[in-house]
Structure formats: C-alpha cells, structure tokens
PDB file of C-alpha atoms in Angstrom:
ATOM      1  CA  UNK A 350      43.881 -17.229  38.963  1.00 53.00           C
ATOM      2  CA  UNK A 351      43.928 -21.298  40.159  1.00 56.00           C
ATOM      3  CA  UNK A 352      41.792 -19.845  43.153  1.00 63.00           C
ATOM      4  CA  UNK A 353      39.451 -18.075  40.914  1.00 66.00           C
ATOM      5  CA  UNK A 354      38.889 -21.144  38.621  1.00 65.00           C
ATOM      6  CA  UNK A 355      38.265 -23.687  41.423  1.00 64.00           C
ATOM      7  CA  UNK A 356      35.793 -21.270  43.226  1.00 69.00           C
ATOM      8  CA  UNK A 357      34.071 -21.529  39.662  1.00 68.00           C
ATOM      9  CA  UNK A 358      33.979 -24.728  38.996  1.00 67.00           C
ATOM     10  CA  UNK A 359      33.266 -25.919  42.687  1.00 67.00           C
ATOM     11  CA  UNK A 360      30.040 -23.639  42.663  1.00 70.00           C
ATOM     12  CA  UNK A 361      28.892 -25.273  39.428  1.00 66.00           C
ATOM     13  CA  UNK A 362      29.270 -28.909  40.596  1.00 64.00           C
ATOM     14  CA  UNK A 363      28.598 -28.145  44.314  1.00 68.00           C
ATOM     15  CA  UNK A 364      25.344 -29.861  44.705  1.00 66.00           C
ATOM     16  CA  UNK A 365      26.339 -32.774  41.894  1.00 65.00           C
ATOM     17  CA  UNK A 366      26.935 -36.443  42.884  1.00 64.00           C
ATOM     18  CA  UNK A 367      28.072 -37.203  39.582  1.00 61.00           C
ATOM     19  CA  UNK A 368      30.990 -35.328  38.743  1.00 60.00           C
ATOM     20  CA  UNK A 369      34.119 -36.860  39.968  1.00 58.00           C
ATOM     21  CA  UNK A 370      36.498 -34.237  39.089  1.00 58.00           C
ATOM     22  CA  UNK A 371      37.909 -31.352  36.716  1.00 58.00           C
ATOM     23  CA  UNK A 372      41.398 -30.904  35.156  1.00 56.00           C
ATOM     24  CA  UNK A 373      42.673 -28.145  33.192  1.00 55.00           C
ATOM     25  CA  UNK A 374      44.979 -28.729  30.843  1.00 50.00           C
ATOM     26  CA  UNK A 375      47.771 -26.110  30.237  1.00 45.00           C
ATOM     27  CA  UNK A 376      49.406 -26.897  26.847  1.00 41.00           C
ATOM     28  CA  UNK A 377      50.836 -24.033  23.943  1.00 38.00           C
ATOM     29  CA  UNK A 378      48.635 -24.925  20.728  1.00 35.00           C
ATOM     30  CA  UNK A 379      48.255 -28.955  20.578  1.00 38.00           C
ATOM     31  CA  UNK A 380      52.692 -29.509  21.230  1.00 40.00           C
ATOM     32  CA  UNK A 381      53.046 -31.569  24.770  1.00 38.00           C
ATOM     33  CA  UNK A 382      55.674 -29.090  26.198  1.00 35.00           C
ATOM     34  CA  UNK A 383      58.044 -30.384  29.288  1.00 41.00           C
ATOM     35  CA  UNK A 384      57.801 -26.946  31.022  1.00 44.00           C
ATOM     36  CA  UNK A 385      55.722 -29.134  34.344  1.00 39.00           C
ATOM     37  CA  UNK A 386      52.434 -26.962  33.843  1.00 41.00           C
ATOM     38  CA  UNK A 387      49.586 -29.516  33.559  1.00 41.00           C
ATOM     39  CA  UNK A 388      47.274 -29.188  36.422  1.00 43.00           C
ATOM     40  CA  UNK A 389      44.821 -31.179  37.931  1.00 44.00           C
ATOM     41  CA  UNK A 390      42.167 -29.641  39.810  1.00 44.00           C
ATOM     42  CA  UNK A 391      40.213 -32.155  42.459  1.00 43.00           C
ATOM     43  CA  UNK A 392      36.782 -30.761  43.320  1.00 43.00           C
ATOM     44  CA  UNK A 393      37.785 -31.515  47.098  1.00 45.00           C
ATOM     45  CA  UNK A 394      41.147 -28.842  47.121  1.00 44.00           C
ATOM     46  CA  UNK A 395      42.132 -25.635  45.743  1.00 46.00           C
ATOM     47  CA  UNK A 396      45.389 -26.293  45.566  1.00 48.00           C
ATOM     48  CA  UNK A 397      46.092 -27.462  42.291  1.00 45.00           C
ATOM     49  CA  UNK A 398      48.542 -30.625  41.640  1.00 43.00           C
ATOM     50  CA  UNK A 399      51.295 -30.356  39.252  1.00 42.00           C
ATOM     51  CA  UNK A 400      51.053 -34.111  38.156  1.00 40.00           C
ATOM     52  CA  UNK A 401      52.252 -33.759  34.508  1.00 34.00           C
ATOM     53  CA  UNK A 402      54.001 -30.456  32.609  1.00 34.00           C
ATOM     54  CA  UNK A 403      53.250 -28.333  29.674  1.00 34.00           C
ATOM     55  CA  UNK A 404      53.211 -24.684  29.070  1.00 35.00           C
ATOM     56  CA  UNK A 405      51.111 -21.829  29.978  1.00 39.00           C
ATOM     57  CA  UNK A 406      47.611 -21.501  28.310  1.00 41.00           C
ATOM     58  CA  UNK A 407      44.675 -23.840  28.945  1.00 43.00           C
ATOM     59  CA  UNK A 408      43.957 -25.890  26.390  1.00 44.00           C
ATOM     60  CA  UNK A 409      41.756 -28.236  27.639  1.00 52.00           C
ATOM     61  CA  UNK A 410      38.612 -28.630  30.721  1.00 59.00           C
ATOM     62  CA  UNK A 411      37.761 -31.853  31.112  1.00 59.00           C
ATOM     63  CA  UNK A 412      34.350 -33.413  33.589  1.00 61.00           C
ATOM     64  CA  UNK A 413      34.332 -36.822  34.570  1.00 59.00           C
ATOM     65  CA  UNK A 414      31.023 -38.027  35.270  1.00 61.00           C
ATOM     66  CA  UNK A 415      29.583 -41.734  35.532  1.00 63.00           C
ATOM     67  CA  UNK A 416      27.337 -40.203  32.965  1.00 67.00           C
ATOM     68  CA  UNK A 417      28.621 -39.337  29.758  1.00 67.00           C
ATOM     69  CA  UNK A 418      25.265 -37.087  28.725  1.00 73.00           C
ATOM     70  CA  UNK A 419      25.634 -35.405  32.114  1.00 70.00           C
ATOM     71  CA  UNK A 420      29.451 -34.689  31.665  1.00 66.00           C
ATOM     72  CA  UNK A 421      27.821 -32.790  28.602  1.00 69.00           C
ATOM     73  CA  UNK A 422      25.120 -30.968  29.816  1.00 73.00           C
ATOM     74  CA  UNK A 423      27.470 -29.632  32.685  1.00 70.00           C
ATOM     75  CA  UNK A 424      30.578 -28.710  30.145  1.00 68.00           C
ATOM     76  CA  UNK A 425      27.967 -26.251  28.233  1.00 71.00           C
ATOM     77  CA  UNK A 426      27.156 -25.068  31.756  1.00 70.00           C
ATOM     78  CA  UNK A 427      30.800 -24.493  32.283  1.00 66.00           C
ATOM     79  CA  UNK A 428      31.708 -23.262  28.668  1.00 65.00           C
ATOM     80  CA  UNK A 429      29.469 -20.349  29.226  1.00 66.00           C
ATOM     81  CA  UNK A 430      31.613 -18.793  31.783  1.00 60.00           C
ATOM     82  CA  UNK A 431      35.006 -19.170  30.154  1.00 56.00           C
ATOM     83  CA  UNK A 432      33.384 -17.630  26.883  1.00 54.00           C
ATOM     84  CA  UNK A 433      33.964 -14.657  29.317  1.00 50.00           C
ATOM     85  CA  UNK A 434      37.217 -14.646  29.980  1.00 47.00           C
ATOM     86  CA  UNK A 435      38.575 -15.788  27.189  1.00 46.00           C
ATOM     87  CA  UNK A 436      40.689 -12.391  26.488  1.00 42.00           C
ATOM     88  CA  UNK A 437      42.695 -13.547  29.493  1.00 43.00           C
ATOM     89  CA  UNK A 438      42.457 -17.264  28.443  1.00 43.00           C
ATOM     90  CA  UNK A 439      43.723 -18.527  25.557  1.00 43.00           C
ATOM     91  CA  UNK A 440      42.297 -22.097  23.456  1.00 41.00           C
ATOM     92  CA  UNK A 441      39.339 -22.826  25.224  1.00 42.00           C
ATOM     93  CA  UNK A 442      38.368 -26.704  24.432  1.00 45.00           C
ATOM     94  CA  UNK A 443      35.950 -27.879  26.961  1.00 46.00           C
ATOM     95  CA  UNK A 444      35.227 -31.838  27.165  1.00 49.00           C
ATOM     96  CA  UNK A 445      33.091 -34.508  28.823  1.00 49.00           C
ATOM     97  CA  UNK A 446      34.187 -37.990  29.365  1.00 48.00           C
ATOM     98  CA  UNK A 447      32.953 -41.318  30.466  1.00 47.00           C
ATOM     99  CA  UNK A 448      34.556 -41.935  33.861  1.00 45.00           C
ATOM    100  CA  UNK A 449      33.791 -45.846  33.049  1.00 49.00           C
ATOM    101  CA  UNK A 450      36.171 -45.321  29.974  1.00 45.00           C
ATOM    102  CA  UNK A 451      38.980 -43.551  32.130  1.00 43.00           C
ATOM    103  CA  UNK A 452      41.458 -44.969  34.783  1.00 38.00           C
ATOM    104  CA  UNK A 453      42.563 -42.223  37.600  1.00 38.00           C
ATOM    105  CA  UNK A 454      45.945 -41.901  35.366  1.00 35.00           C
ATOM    106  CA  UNK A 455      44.363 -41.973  31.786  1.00 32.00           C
ATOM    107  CA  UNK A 456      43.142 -38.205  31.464  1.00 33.00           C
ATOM    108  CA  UNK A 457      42.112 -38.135  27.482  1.00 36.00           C
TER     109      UNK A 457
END
C-alpha cells in the first residue's frame, strides 16, 4: 500500500517545482498514539520514514509548497483520488501548508 500511495502522489507532483514534499499522517481518530506509525513520504523515495509513531489509519495528507494557493489547488487534485479509496482508508483530511510557515521538523 506505501508503494501504491507514493506512485500516486509522485505522478501528481511529477512535473511541479513547487511542492517540496508529502506526509501522511497515520493517527486513530485525533489521539497521538505511541504505536511508531507516522510516516513521512519524501517525493524523492518510496521508502517511507518512520520519523514519529501513531496508529494505523491516515488521518492526515499534507503538501508543502512555497505557495500556499498552490498547496491548495494541488490537495483538491489529490483529494479526488483518495475519495476512491476511502473504503480501504479511513479519516481522510487532506491539507496545504505554507512551507515559509514550517521548519523541516514542524509538520502541522
């Protein structure tokens, strides 16, 4: 399933300068778990990094852009492909951020 969701996500940012990453956030409801299930996806990898742990469902996609109305545009373009699968994922919430607001470590 990580394979299937970076494939996704790098094909929809492939040919954009401006996005600087995705993360998915796995959390149960809104409760920050300590099961070590938050994963960071990097645009450049498929392997996803375990930097920080919750449980199982996404909660959460995040873009970083240095645009803030292009972080938005491209989470709609996003959000219309999980709207797909949501019967296999759970609490969709998709978001765009400000990269100019966020430090590498600072991911809400």
């Amino acid at each position: 399933m990580h394979r299937v969701i970076y494939q996704l996500l790098k094909s929809l940012t492939q040919e954009d300068k401006k996005t600087a990453g995705v993360y998915l956030d796995f959390v149960e409801d809104s409760n920050v778990d300590n099961d070590k299930s938050y994963i960071v996806y990097s645009l450049q990898s498929s392997n996803p990094k375990y930097e920080f742990e919750y449980s199982r469902d996404i909660y959460q996609v995040s873009v970083y852009s240095t645009s803030l109305e292009h972080a938005l545009t491209l989470q709609k373009k996003i959000g219309k492909y999980f709207n797909s699968l949501k019967k296999k994922i759970d609490n969709i919430e998709i978001c765009g951020c400000d990269i100019s607001n966020e430090s590498p470590f600072s991911y809400r």
